[in-house]
Structure formats: C-alpha cells, structure tokens
mmCIF file of C-alpha atoms in Angstrom:
data_model
loop_
_atom_site.group_PDB
_atom_site.id
_atom_site.type_symbol
_atom_site.label_atom_id
_atom_site.label_comp_id
_atom_site.label_asym_id
_atom_site.label_seq_id
_atom_site.Cartn_x
_atom_site.Cartn_y
_atom_site.Cartn_z
ATOM 1 C CA UNK O 1 86.336 113.692 133.597
ATOM 2 C CA UNK O 2 88.570 112.212 130.870
ATOM 3 C CA UNK O 3 88.387 108.515 129.713
ATOM 4 C CA UNK O 4 90.676 105.673 130.925
ATOM 5 C CA UNK O 5 91.705 105.683 127.036
ATOM 6 C CA UNK O 6 92.561 109.271 126.915
ATOM 7 C CA UNK O 7 94.421 109.391 130.295
ATOM 8 C CA UNK O 8 96.579 106.393 128.727
ATOM 9 C CA UNK O 9 97.420 108.095 125.739
ATOM 10 C CA UNK O 10 98.029 111.310 127.573
ATOM 11 C CA UNK O 11 100.455 109.749 130.110
ATOM 12 C CA UNK O 12 102.142 107.693 127.245
ATOM 13 C CA UNK O 13 102.732 110.958 125.328
ATOM 14 C CA UNK O 14 104.450 112.400 128.242
ATOM 15 C CA UNK O 15 106.817 109.627 128.671
ATOM 16 C CA UNK O 16 110.179 109.588 127.401
ATOM 17 C CA UNK O 17 110.463 106.168 126.572
ATOM 18 C CA UNK O 18 108.560 103.099 126.073
ATOM 19 C CA UNK O 19 110.590 99.952 126.034
ATOM 20 C CA UNK O 20 109.491 96.212 125.125
ATOM 21 C CA UNK O 21 111.873 93.328 125.026
ATOM 22 C CA UNK O 22 111.985 90.632 122.356
ATOM 23 C CA UNK O 23 114.305 87.796 123.603
ATOM 24 C CA UNK O 24 117.453 89.302 124.330
ATOM 25 C CA UNK O 25 116.727 92.566 122.585
ATOM 26 C CA UNK O 26 115.418 95.605 124.063
ATOM 27 C CA UNK O 27 113.418 98.097 121.751
ATOM 28 C CA UNK O 28 112.340 101.751 122.351
ATOM 29 C CA UNK O 29 109.110 102.240 120.793
ATOM 30 C CA UNK O 30 107.573 105.674 121.964
ATOM 31 C CA UNK O 31 107.676 106.987 118.391
ATOM 32 C CA UNK O 32 105.972 103.977 116.859
ATOM 33 C CA UNK O 33 103.166 103.978 119.346
ATOM 34 C CA UNK O 34 101.285 106.593 117.321
ATOM 35 C CA UNK O 35 101.671 104.577 113.989
ATOM 36 C CA UNK O 36 100.500 100.982 115.472
ATOM 37 C CA UNK O 37 97.515 99.663 113.200
ATOM 38 C CA UNK O 38 96.137 98.083 116.051
ATOM 39 C CA UNK O 39 95.725 101.405 118.060
ATOM 40 C CA UNK O 40 97.448 102.894 120.923
ATOM 41 C CA UNK O 41 96.103 101.026 123.651
ATOM 42 C CA UNK O 42 97.274 97.624 121.675
ATOM 43 C CA UNK O 43 100.857 98.428 122.848
ATOM 44 C CA UNK O 44 100.364 100.077 126.249
ATOM 45 C CA UNK O 45 99.830 96.809 128.237
ATOM 46 C CA UNK O 46 103.267 95.461 126.957
ATOM 47 C CA UNK O 47 105.519 98.116 128.076
ATOM 48 C CA UNK O 48 108.670 96.499 129.545
ATOM 49 C CA UNK O 49 107.284 93.019 128.759
ATOM 50 C CA UNK O 50 108.580 90.485 126.199
ATOM 51 C CA UNK O 51 106.733 90.534 122.846
ATOM 52 C CA UNK O 52 108.285 87.594 120.804
ATOM 53 C CA UNK O 53 105.692 85.121 121.978
ATOM 54 C CA UNK O 54 102.851 87.689 121.096
ATOM 55 C CA UNK O 55 104.308 88.579 117.846
ATOM 56 C CA UNK O 56 104.640 85.151 116.953
ATOM 57 C CA UNK O 57 100.951 84.048 117.701
ATOM 58 C CA UNK O 58 99.540 87.080 115.751
ATOM 59 C CA UNK O 59 101.937 86.233 112.668
ATOM 60 C CA UNK O 60 103.325 89.467 112.407
ATOM 61 C CA UNK O 61 104.883 89.765 108.680
ATOM 62 C CA UNK O 62 108.265 89.732 107.900
ATOM 63 C CA UNK O 63 108.210 93.546 107.034
ATOM 64 C CA UNK O 64 107.122 93.998 110.567
ATOM 65 C CA UNK O 65 109.845 92.097 112.044
ATOM 66 C CA UNK O 66 112.355 94.179 109.667
ATOM 67 C CA UNK O 67 110.695 97.459 110.719
ATOM 68 C CA UNK O 68 111.201 96.584 114.644
ATOM 69 C CA UNK O 69 115.043 96.713 113.952
ATOM 70 C CA UNK O 70 114.557 100.366 113.536
ATOM 71 C CA UNK O 71 113.767 100.602 117.334
ATOM 72 C CA UNK O 72 116.453 98.152 118.612
ATOM 73 C CA UNK O 73 118.404 99.861 121.330
ATOM 74 C CA UNK O 74 121.269 96.820 121.206
ATOM 75 C CA UNK O 75 123.537 96.664 118.410
ATOM 76 C CA UNK O 76 124.517 92.941 118.525
ATOM 77 C CA UNK O 77 122.999 90.495 116.130
ATOM 78 C CA UNK O 78 121.583 93.061 114.038
ATOM 79 C CA UNK O 79 122.243 91.132 110.488
ATOM 80 C CA UNK O 80 118.887 91.549 109.442
ATOM 81 C CA UNK O 81 119.590 95.270 108.770
ATOM 82 C CA UNK O 82 122.564 94.535 106.262
ATOM 83 C CA UNK O 83 120.071 95.565 103.257
ATOM 84 C CA UNK O 84 120.452 99.070 104.585
ATOM 85 C CA UNK O 85 124.179 98.948 103.955
ATOM 86 C CA UNK O 86 123.598 98.596 100.286
ATOM 87 C CA UNK O 87 122.883 102.518 100.258
ATOM 88 C CA UNK O 88 124.392 105.485 102.176
ATOM 89 C CA UNK O 89 121.492 107.159 104.100
ATOM 90 C CA UNK O 90 123.358 110.264 104.517
ATOM 91 C CA UNK O 91 123.330 110.807 100.951
ATOM 92 C CA UNK O 92 120.655 111.698 98.623
ATOM 93 C CA UNK O 93 118.900 108.546 97.758
ATOM 94 C CA UNK O 94 117.554 108.932 93.964
ATOM 95 C CA UNK O 95 120.529 108.128 92.012
ATOM 96 C CA UNK O 96 121.693 105.342 94.592
ATOM 97 C CA UNK O 97 118.684 103.103 94.230
ATOM 98 C CA UNK O 98 119.049 102.257 90.565
ATOM 99 C CA UNK O 99 122.572 100.237 91.611
ATOM 100 C CA UNK O 100 120.372 97.743 93.780
ATOM 101 C CA UNK O 101 119.624 95.753 90.683
ATOM 102 C CA UNK O 102 117.944 92.574 91.632
ATOM 103 C CA UNK O 103 118.269 93.536 95.458
ATOM 104 C CA UNK O 104 115.669 96.612 94.796
ATOM 105 C CA UNK O 105 112.918 94.733 95.359
ATOM 106 C CA UNK O 106 113.815 93.254 98.569
ATOM 107 C CA UNK O 107 114.965 96.422 99.712
ATOM 108 C CA UNK O 108 112.265 98.651 98.729
ATOM 109 C CA UNK O 109 109.791 96.204 100.469
ATOM 110 C CA UNK O 110 111.806 96.339 103.885
ATOM 111 C CA UNK O 111 110.466 99.484 105.605
ATOM 112 C CA UNK O 112 112.381 101.650 107.795
ATOM 113 C CA UNK O 113 111.315 104.657 109.987
ATOM 114 C CA UNK O 114 113.541 107.462 108.824
ATOM 115 C CA UNK O 115 113.615 110.460 106.951
ATOM 116 C CA UNK O 116 114.632 110.217 103.412
ATOM 117 C CA UNK O 117 116.385 112.672 101.288
ATOM 118 C CA UNK O 118 115.966 112.350 97.405
ATOM 119 C CA UNK O 119 117.953 115.277 95.736
ATOM 120 C CA UNK O 120 121.284 116.972 96.161
ATOM 121 C CA UNK O 121 119.666 120.379 95.327
ATOM 122 C CA UNK O 122 118.245 122.207 98.032
ATOM 123 C CA UNK O 123 115.606 123.761 95.933
ATOM 124 C CA UNK O 124 114.441 120.612 94.215
ATOM 125 C CA UNK O 125 114.439 118.751 97.403
ATOM 126 C CA UNK O 126 112.175 121.438 98.923
ATOM 127 C CA UNK O 127 109.576 120.852 95.765
ATOM 128 C CA UNK O 128 109.485 117.091 96.418
ATOM 129 C CA UNK O 129 108.218 117.156 100.120
ATOM 130 C CA UNK O 130 104.653 117.973 100.875
ATOM 131 C CA UNK O 131 103.283 118.779 104.340
ATOM 132 C CA UNK O 132 99.661 117.871 104.100
ATOM 133 C CA UNK O 133 98.319 121.033 104.418
ATOM 134 C CA UNK O 134 99.818 122.022 101.152
ATOM 135 C CA UNK O 135 97.320 119.724 99.336
ATOM 136 C CA UNK O 136 94.012 121.767 100.295
ATOM 137 C CA UNK O 137 95.892 125.043 100.129
ATOM 138 C CA UNK O 138 97.094 124.493 96.441
ATOM 139 C CA UNK O 139 94.004 122.555 94.889
ATOM 140 C CA UNK O 140 91.017 123.892 96.674
ATOM 141 C CA UNK O 141 91.135 127.351 94.869
ATOM 142 C CA UNK O 142 91.741 125.334 91.636
ATOM 143 C CA UNK O 143 88.725 123.363 92.200
ATOM 144 C CA UNK O 144 86.683 126.543 92.908
ATOM 145 C CA UNK O 145 88.060 127.959 89.631
ATOM 146 C CA UNK O 146 86.923 125.170 87.592
ATOM 147 C CA UNK O 147 83.340 125.009 89.414
ATOM 148 C CA UNK O 148 82.777 128.709 88.579
ATOM 149 C CA UNK O 149 84.017 128.292 85.149
ATOM 150 C CA UNK O 150 81.767 125.553 84.404
ATOM 151 C CA UNK O 151 78.960 127.439 86.107
ATOM 152 C CA UNK O 152 79.567 130.342 83.723
ATOM 153 C CA UNK O 153 80.390 128.496 80.734
ATOM 154 C CA UNK O 154 76.480 126.565 81.092
ATOM 155 C CA UNK O 155 74.782 129.882 82.417
ATOM 156 C CA UNK O 156 72.267 130.162 79.658
ATOM 157 C CA UNK O 157 71.489 125.988 80.061
ATOM 158 C CA UNK O 158 71.058 126.418 83.624
ATOM 159 C CA UNK O 159 68.520 128.933 83.361
ATOM 160 C CA UNK O 160 66.564 127.399 80.704
ATOM 161 C CA UNK O 161 66.579 123.813 81.807
ATOM 162 C CA UNK O 162 65.410 123.119 85.329
ATOM 163 C CA UNK O 163 67.210 119.678 85.336
ATOM 164 C CA UNK O 164 70.316 121.135 84.257
ATOM 165 C CA UNK O 165 71.687 121.306 87.630
ATOM 166 C CA UNK O 166 71.303 117.232 88.296
ATOM 167 C CA UNK O 167 73.159 117.047 84.751
ATOM 168 C CA UNK O 168 76.345 118.682 86.274
ATOM 169 C CA UNK O 169 76.148 116.959 89.554
ATOM 170 C CA UNK O 170 75.895 113.668 87.784
ATOM 171 C CA UNK O 171 79.173 114.770 86.030
ATOM 172 C CA UNK O 172 80.688 115.961 88.781
ATOM 173 C CA UNK O 173 80.168 112.274 90.727
ATOM 174 C CA UNK O 174 81.227 110.678 87.218
ATOM 175 C CA UNK O 175 84.522 112.587 87.725
ATOM 176 C CA UNK O 176 85.051 111.175 91.392
ATOM 177 C CA UNK O 177 84.322 107.575 90.136
ATOM 178 C CA UNK O 178 86.733 108.597 87.200
ATOM 179 C CA UNK O 179 89.460 109.636 89.906
ATOM 180 C CA UNK O 180 89.009 106.130 91.724
ATOM 181 C CA UNK O 181 89.533 104.154 88.446
ATOM 182 C CA UNK O 182 92.557 106.127 87.445
ATOM 183 C CA UNK O 183 94.312 105.948 91.090
ATOM 184 C CA UNK O 184 93.610 102.175 90.745
ATOM 185 C CA UNK O 185 94.820 101.497 87.244
ATOM 186 C CA UNK O 186 98.004 103.665 88.033
ATOM 187 C CA UNK O 187 98.657 102.117 91.507
ATOM 188 C CA UNK O 188 97.920 98.619 90.104
ATOM 189 C CA UNK O 189 99.643 98.680 86.897
ATOM 190 C CA UNK O 190 102.402 101.219 87.176
ATOM 191 C CA UNK O 191 103.458 101.701 90.804
ATOM 192 C CA UNK O 192 103.202 97.975 91.714
ATOM 193 C CA UNK O 193 104.687 96.802 88.300
ATOM 194 C CA UNK O 194 108.171 95.605 89.448
ATOM 195 C CA UNK O 195 110.894 97.502 87.396
ATOM 196 C CA UNK O 196 113.654 94.959 85.440
ATOM 197 C CA UNK O 197 116.557 94.267 87.574
ATOM 198 C CA UNK O 198 118.984 95.420 85.189
ATOM 199 C CA UNK O 199 117.242 98.724 84.373
ATOM 200 C CA UNK O 200 118.840 101.617 86.008
ATOM 201 C CA UNK O 201 116.400 103.894 84.923
ATOM 202 C CA UNK O 202 113.204 102.138 85.552
ATOM 203 C CA UNK O 203 114.337 101.206 88.920
ATOM 204 C CA UNK O 204 114.830 105.015 89.804
ATOM 205 C CA UNK O 205 111.765 106.092 88.361
ATOM 206 C CA UNK O 206 109.655 103.343 90.240
ATOM 207 C CA UNK O 207 111.293 104.562 93.445
ATOM 208 C CA UNK O 208 110.501 108.244 92.565
ATOM 209 C CA UNK O 209 106.859 107.590 91.755
ATOM 210 C CA UNK O 210 105.836 104.870 94.643
ATOM 211 C CA UNK O 211 108.711 102.922 95.680
ATOM 212 C CA UNK O 212 110.167 105.614 98.222
ATOM 213 C CA UNK O 213 106.597 105.490 100.088
ATOM 214 C CA UNK O 214 106.955 101.840 100.877
ATOM 215 C CA UNK O 215 110.386 102.364 101.978
ATOM 216 C CA UNK O 216 109.673 105.098 104.536
ATOM 217 C CA UNK O 217 105.926 104.802 104.987
ATOM 218 C CA UNK O 218 106.245 107.054 108.471
ATOM 219 C CA UNK O 219 107.961 110.254 106.785
ATOM 220 C CA UNK O 220 105.022 112.801 107.075
ATOM 221 C CA UNK O 221 106.590 115.076 104.015
ATOM 222 C CA UNK O 222 106.380 111.993 101.591
ATOM 223 C CA UNK O 223 103.019 110.826 101.993
ATOM 224 C CA UNK O 224 101.036 112.988 99.693
ATOM 225 C CA UNK O 225 102.054 114.060 96.075
ATOM 226 C CA UNK O 226 104.054 117.104 95.764
ATOM 227 C CA UNK O 227 101.721 120.135 94.013
ATOM 228 C CA UNK O 228 104.415 120.851 91.050
ATOM 229 C CA UNK O 229 104.567 117.368 89.389
ATOM 230 C CA UNK O 230 100.968 116.850 90.315
ATOM 231 C CA UNK O 231 99.799 120.292 88.654
ATOM 232 C CA UNK O 232 101.674 118.927 85.458
ATOM 233 C CA UNK O 233 100.093 115.801 85.348
ATOM 234 C CA UNK O 234 96.905 117.304 86.245
ATOM 235 C CA UNK O 235 97.159 119.412 83.214
ATOM 236 C CA UNK O 236 97.871 116.785 81.103
ATOM 237 C CA UNK O 237 94.899 114.852 82.239
ATOM 238 C CA UNK O 238 92.660 117.994 81.764
ATOM 239 C CA UNK O 239 93.825 118.451 78.092
ATOM 240 C CA UNK O 240 93.238 114.685 77.548
ATOM 241 C CA UNK O 241 89.487 114.877 79.029
ATOM 242 C CA UNK O 242 89.018 118.034 77.065
ATOM 243 C CA UNK O 243 89.424 116.023 73.790
ATOM 244 C CA UNK O 244 87.084 113.464 74.827
ATOM 245 C CA UNK O 245 84.507 114.828 76.450
ATOM 246 C CA UNK O 246 81.720 117.564 75.405
ATOM 247 C CA UNK O 247 82.382 121.151 76.688
ATOM 248 C CA UNK O 248 79.545 121.209 78.816
ATOM 249 C CA UNK O 249 80.803 118.349 81.013
ATOM 250 C CA UNK O 250 84.443 119.115 81.002
ATOM 251 C CA UNK O 251 84.727 121.604 84.268
ATOM 252 C CA UNK O 252 82.192 119.745 86.350
ATOM 253 C CA UNK O 253 83.870 116.174 85.620
ATOM 254 C CA UNK O 254 87.336 118.037 86.296
ATOM 255 C CA UNK O 255 86.074 119.222 89.511
ATOM 256 C CA UNK O 256 84.907 115.616 90.483
ATOM 257 C CA UNK O 257 88.322 114.337 89.710
ATOM 258 C CA UNK O 258 89.903 116.906 91.896
ATOM 259 C CA UNK O 259 87.730 116.551 94.640
ATOM 260 C CA UNK O 260 88.446 112.802 94.504
ATOM 261 C CA UNK O 261 92.280 113.430 94.303
ATOM 262 C CA UNK O 262 92.060 115.669 97.576
ATOM 263 C CA UNK O 263 89.947 113.515 99.637
ATOM 264 C CA UNK O 264 92.212 110.360 98.615
ATOM 265 C CA UNK O 265 95.250 111.976 99.446
ATOM 266 C CA UNK O 266 94.090 113.440 102.799
ATOM 267 C CA UNK O 267 92.369 110.358 103.848
ATOM 268 C CA UNK O 268 95.886 108.536 102.774
ATOM 269 C CA UNK O 269 97.800 110.908 105.224
ATOM 270 C CA UNK O 270 95.258 110.304 108.093
ATOM 271 C CA UNK O 271 95.558 106.285 107.824
ATOM 272 C CA UNK O 272 99.235 106.759 108.379
ATOM 273 C CA UNK O 273 99.551 109.620 110.826
ATOM 274 C CA UNK O 274 95.908 109.632 112.098
ATOM 275 C CA UNK O 275 94.892 107.827 115.483
ATOM 276 C CA UNK O 276 91.407 106.827 114.624
ATOM 277 C CA UNK O 277 89.065 105.388 117.756
ATOM 278 C CA UNK O 278 88.912 101.784 117.969
ATOM 279 C CA UNK O 279 86.257 100.262 116.019
ATOM 280 C CA UNK O 280 85.318 103.022 114.043
ATOM 281 C CA UNK O 281 85.078 103.021 110.130
ATOM 282 C CA UNK O 282 88.592 104.827 109.897
ATOM 283 C CA UNK O 283 90.218 102.241 112.345
ATOM 284 C CA UNK O 284 89.434 99.512 110.234
ATOM 285 C CA UNK O 285 90.504 101.257 107.062
ATOM 286 C CA UNK O 286 93.858 102.335 108.754
ATOM 287 C CA UNK O 287 94.438 98.442 109.432
ATOM 288 C CA UNK O 288 93.759 97.710 105.909
ATOM 289 C CA UNK O 289 95.885 100.153 104.575
ATOM 290 C CA UNK O 290 98.593 98.503 106.893
ATOM 291 C CA UNK O 291 98.080 95.277 105.359
ATOM 292 C CA UNK O 292 99.145 96.675 102.016
ATOM 293 C CA UNK O 293 102.108 98.563 103.144
ATOM 294 C CA UNK O 294 103.379 95.403 105.407
ATOM 295 C CA UNK O 295 101.763 92.187 104.401
ATOM 296 C CA UNK O 296 100.277 92.403 100.866
ATOM 297 C CA UNK O 297 102.628 94.946 99.264
ATOM 298 C CA UNK O 298 101.123 94.053 95.638
ATOM 299 C CA UNK O 299 97.314 93.842 96.712
ATOM 300 C CA UNK O 300 95.711 97.260 95.653
ATOM 301 C CA UNK O 301 92.187 97.567 96.356
ATOM 302 C CA UNK O 302 89.890 99.180 93.684
ATOM 303 C CA UNK O 303 88.536 102.600 94.414
ATOM 304 C CA UNK O 304 91.388 103.240 96.100
ATOM 305 C CA UNK O 305 90.569 103.519 100.189
ATOM 306 C CA UNK O 306 86.688 103.542 99.771
ATOM 307 C CA UNK O 307 86.630 100.113 98.436
ATOM 308 C CA UNK O 308 88.885 98.759 101.578
ATOM 309 C CA UNK O 309 86.362 100.155 104.010
ATOM 310 C CA UNK O 310 83.490 98.438 102.152
ATOM 311 C CA UNK O 311 85.641 95.247 102.085
ATOM 312 C CA UNK O 312 86.389 95.814 105.816
ATOM 313 C CA UNK O 313 82.688 96.028 106.854
ATOM 314 C CA UNK O 314 81.286 93.257 104.912
ATOM 315 C CA UNK O 315 84.134 91.234 106.332
ATOM 316 C CA UNK O 316 83.156 91.733 110.040
ATOM 317 C CA UNK O 317 79.584 91.183 109.221
ATOM 318 C CA UNK O 318 80.628 87.889 107.419
ATOM 319 C CA UNK O 319 82.555 87.107 110.745
ATOM 320 C CA UNK O 320 80.035 87.890 113.099
ATOM 321 C CA UNK O 321 77.682 85.690 110.973
ATOM 322 C CA UNK O 322 80.258 82.770 111.106
ATOM 323 C CA UNK O 323 80.613 82.249 107.310
ATOM 324 C CA UNK O 324 84.275 84.101 107.503
ATOM 325 C CA UNK O 325 85.674 81.377 109.780
ATOM 326 C CA UNK O 326 85.532 79.195 106.458
ATOM 327 C CA UNK O 327 87.859 81.346 105.267
ATOM 328 C CA UNK O 328 91.719 81.181 106.324
ATOM 329 C CA UNK O 329 92.897 84.601 107.556
ATOM 330 C CA UNK O 330 96.334 85.751 108.508
ATOM 331 C CA UNK O 331 97.059 88.896 110.153
ATOM 332 C CA UNK O 332 99.663 91.767 110.241
ATOM 333 C CA UNK O 333 98.814 92.912 113.947
ATOM 334 C CA UNK O 334 96.392 92.004 116.602
ATOM 335 C CA UNK O 335 94.239 94.263 118.487
ATOM 336 C CA UNK O 336 94.879 92.889 122.027
ATOM 337 C CA UNK O 337 92.420 94.976 123.879
ATOM 338 C CA UNK O 338 89.489 93.081 122.187
ATOM 339 C CA UNK O 339 91.400 90.098 121.137
ATOM 340 C CA UNK O 340 90.178 90.322 117.500
ATOM 341 C CA UNK O 341 91.964 89.333 114.413
ATOM 342 C CA UNK O 342 92.123 91.055 111.252
ATOM 343 C CA UNK O 343 89.807 89.439 108.595
ATOM 344 C CA UNK O 344 90.974 90.197 105.107
ATOM 345 C CA UNK O 345 89.137 87.577 103.212
ATOM 346 C CA UNK O 346 86.883 90.157 101.576
ATOM 347 C CA UNK O 347 89.918 92.383 101.147
ATOM 348 C CA UNK O 348 91.364 89.696 98.778
ATOM 349 C CA UNK O 349 88.226 89.720 96.851
ATOM 350 C CA UNK O 350 88.501 93.392 96.283
ATOM 351 C CA UNK O 351 92.114 93.111 95.658
ATOM 352 C CA UNK O 352 94.199 92.524 92.557
ATOM 353 C CA UNK O 353 97.586 90.532 92.954
#
C-alpha cells in the first residue's frame, strides 16, 4: 500500500489548481508546491485557506513575499511588482540589466518564477542553457580520459611502488577539496560582490555569471553552468595547475576537481528541483540552500553544499541539547508538519557575510 504522504502527493499532482488566500488576494500555487523548501505536505493543509497569519508568524522573508506575487490571481494592489516594469521580459535580458543602475541589486535579489531569455541569437541562447543531464554526459568522458591519462603517465611508478595508488588517491581527494575552496572563493568574492551602480559592463557581467540564478531560481535550464564556457574555464584552470604541480600529480588532481564540480552541480540542481523526503540529509540541505536564495543572499557556505549539511546536522544536535535556544533564530519557511523551526545559528558560523 502507498503511504499517506505518497497518496497526498499523487492526488496533488493530479490537481489542476492549488489555491490559497492572503488577505483579499488569491494565489494559485500548484507549480510552487514542488519547490517549497519545507516539503510538499507543508502546504497541503493550507489549500483554500488564508496563509497571512502563518507567513507572518514564521517570519517569511521579503524575497518570499515578493515571489508570492508571481502566483497572485487578482491584479489589484500589485504595486510590489513594479520592479519588473523596469525591464521588458519579452526581450532578451542581458543587455537590459546594465541600465538598472542603483536599482539592479534590489531587482536581482527579488526572485520571480519565470523563464528568462538572455540573448537575441537563437544559437548563442541555445548554448547558454543547460538541462541537468548535459553535465554528466559532457564531463564524465573527460573525467575518465584524465584518469586514464594519469594512469598511463605513471604506469611504471605504479608497478614499482605498492604505495603509489594511495598517493594518487590522496591527489584525487586533494582535487575535490581544491574544487570546494575554488567554488567558495569565486562564489563569495566574485559572484556576491556587488557591482558598482554606475558600471553597465560590471552589472551585466555579474548578472551573466550569477545574478540570473538568483533572479530566476526555478528556471531549470539555468541552474547549471553551460558546458562551453565551463570547458573554457576548465582549460584555463588545467593550464594553471599544470604550471604549479608536478606532472605525476596533475591528472589525478584534475580528476578530483572535475569530480567535485560534477557532484556540486548535480546536488545544486537537486536542491532546487528535487523533493527529498522530510528530515533526511538532503531535505535539510535544501532548506539551508533556500536560506541563501531567499533570506541571506550574501551568505555563502565554505566547501559549498557539503558544509551546509554539516552545519545543519550540528545545529540539530545543538537544538536537541538545548544549547541552540541561547541563539536567536529566524526562519524562511516553517515545516508545519513537525512544527520545527529552521535553525541556522551554525549556518552563520559556517558563512561569510
């Protein structure tokens, strides 16, 4: 027999509409049910009910309220979406954002649930979007090629030294760690560096590199890095590592970096589009990642999502021990089912603002 949770999910997927109320406004949330950080069942009990009080008591962020406007049915009193009138969503976005100037940071931090077109050219646009399966299809053959090349380059050494395999494994895991440090550094000091308000070029570049992901966090085609620019950056990184490391380390370290990247990108996609079971490891990671998107835009966890998971687990242990009550928490969304608040005191310790 199917569990009640599975039945609830199945029945909701079949439903054409899922309506809630907020004051005098009506919202159709059938698309958002899949994305809600608290899980599918968190919203089910609120169908056709007023959620204003619950959103207020659970301290939903300003970004969360802004996102709600995407699902509003009535068109009256929609002044909060005036920001979207600053651009023309029917046209390619890349060359528009640079004109936003001092309004850019406010606009890009206000998420919407829409498809976004970047370029006028259909060809350039086609290589700027990335379905999730393209990442493993493109990068796994490269990963295997690098590993095989490393094996043959060091074949004689492997035959002579029984410990050689352990050294190469150490180089591989060093590459994984190096990827995490690279990702954190780029994310923290490049992606989340606010561009000058008077620089059309830097605003445009910021939006192209990362801003678009915060503006349209539910666009499945723009959650992963496109292979063409990724390959160019990868070739540059490979050349740099080749100059700095001994040849015997090169390929195994590069393989570790590629593995770290593939894992990171696929987990990142899952945290946006997946529906992990409540109270599991990825369930808590998904909620922490949503904190980054909707509540703490400038908080970036070192060692990417892995450290968010570590912070999450330790925070829960602290909460059960009672220590976490000493720290003031706030929350983006509440899990109504277990009445649990999302603790992120430890998240802040792992973050840089």
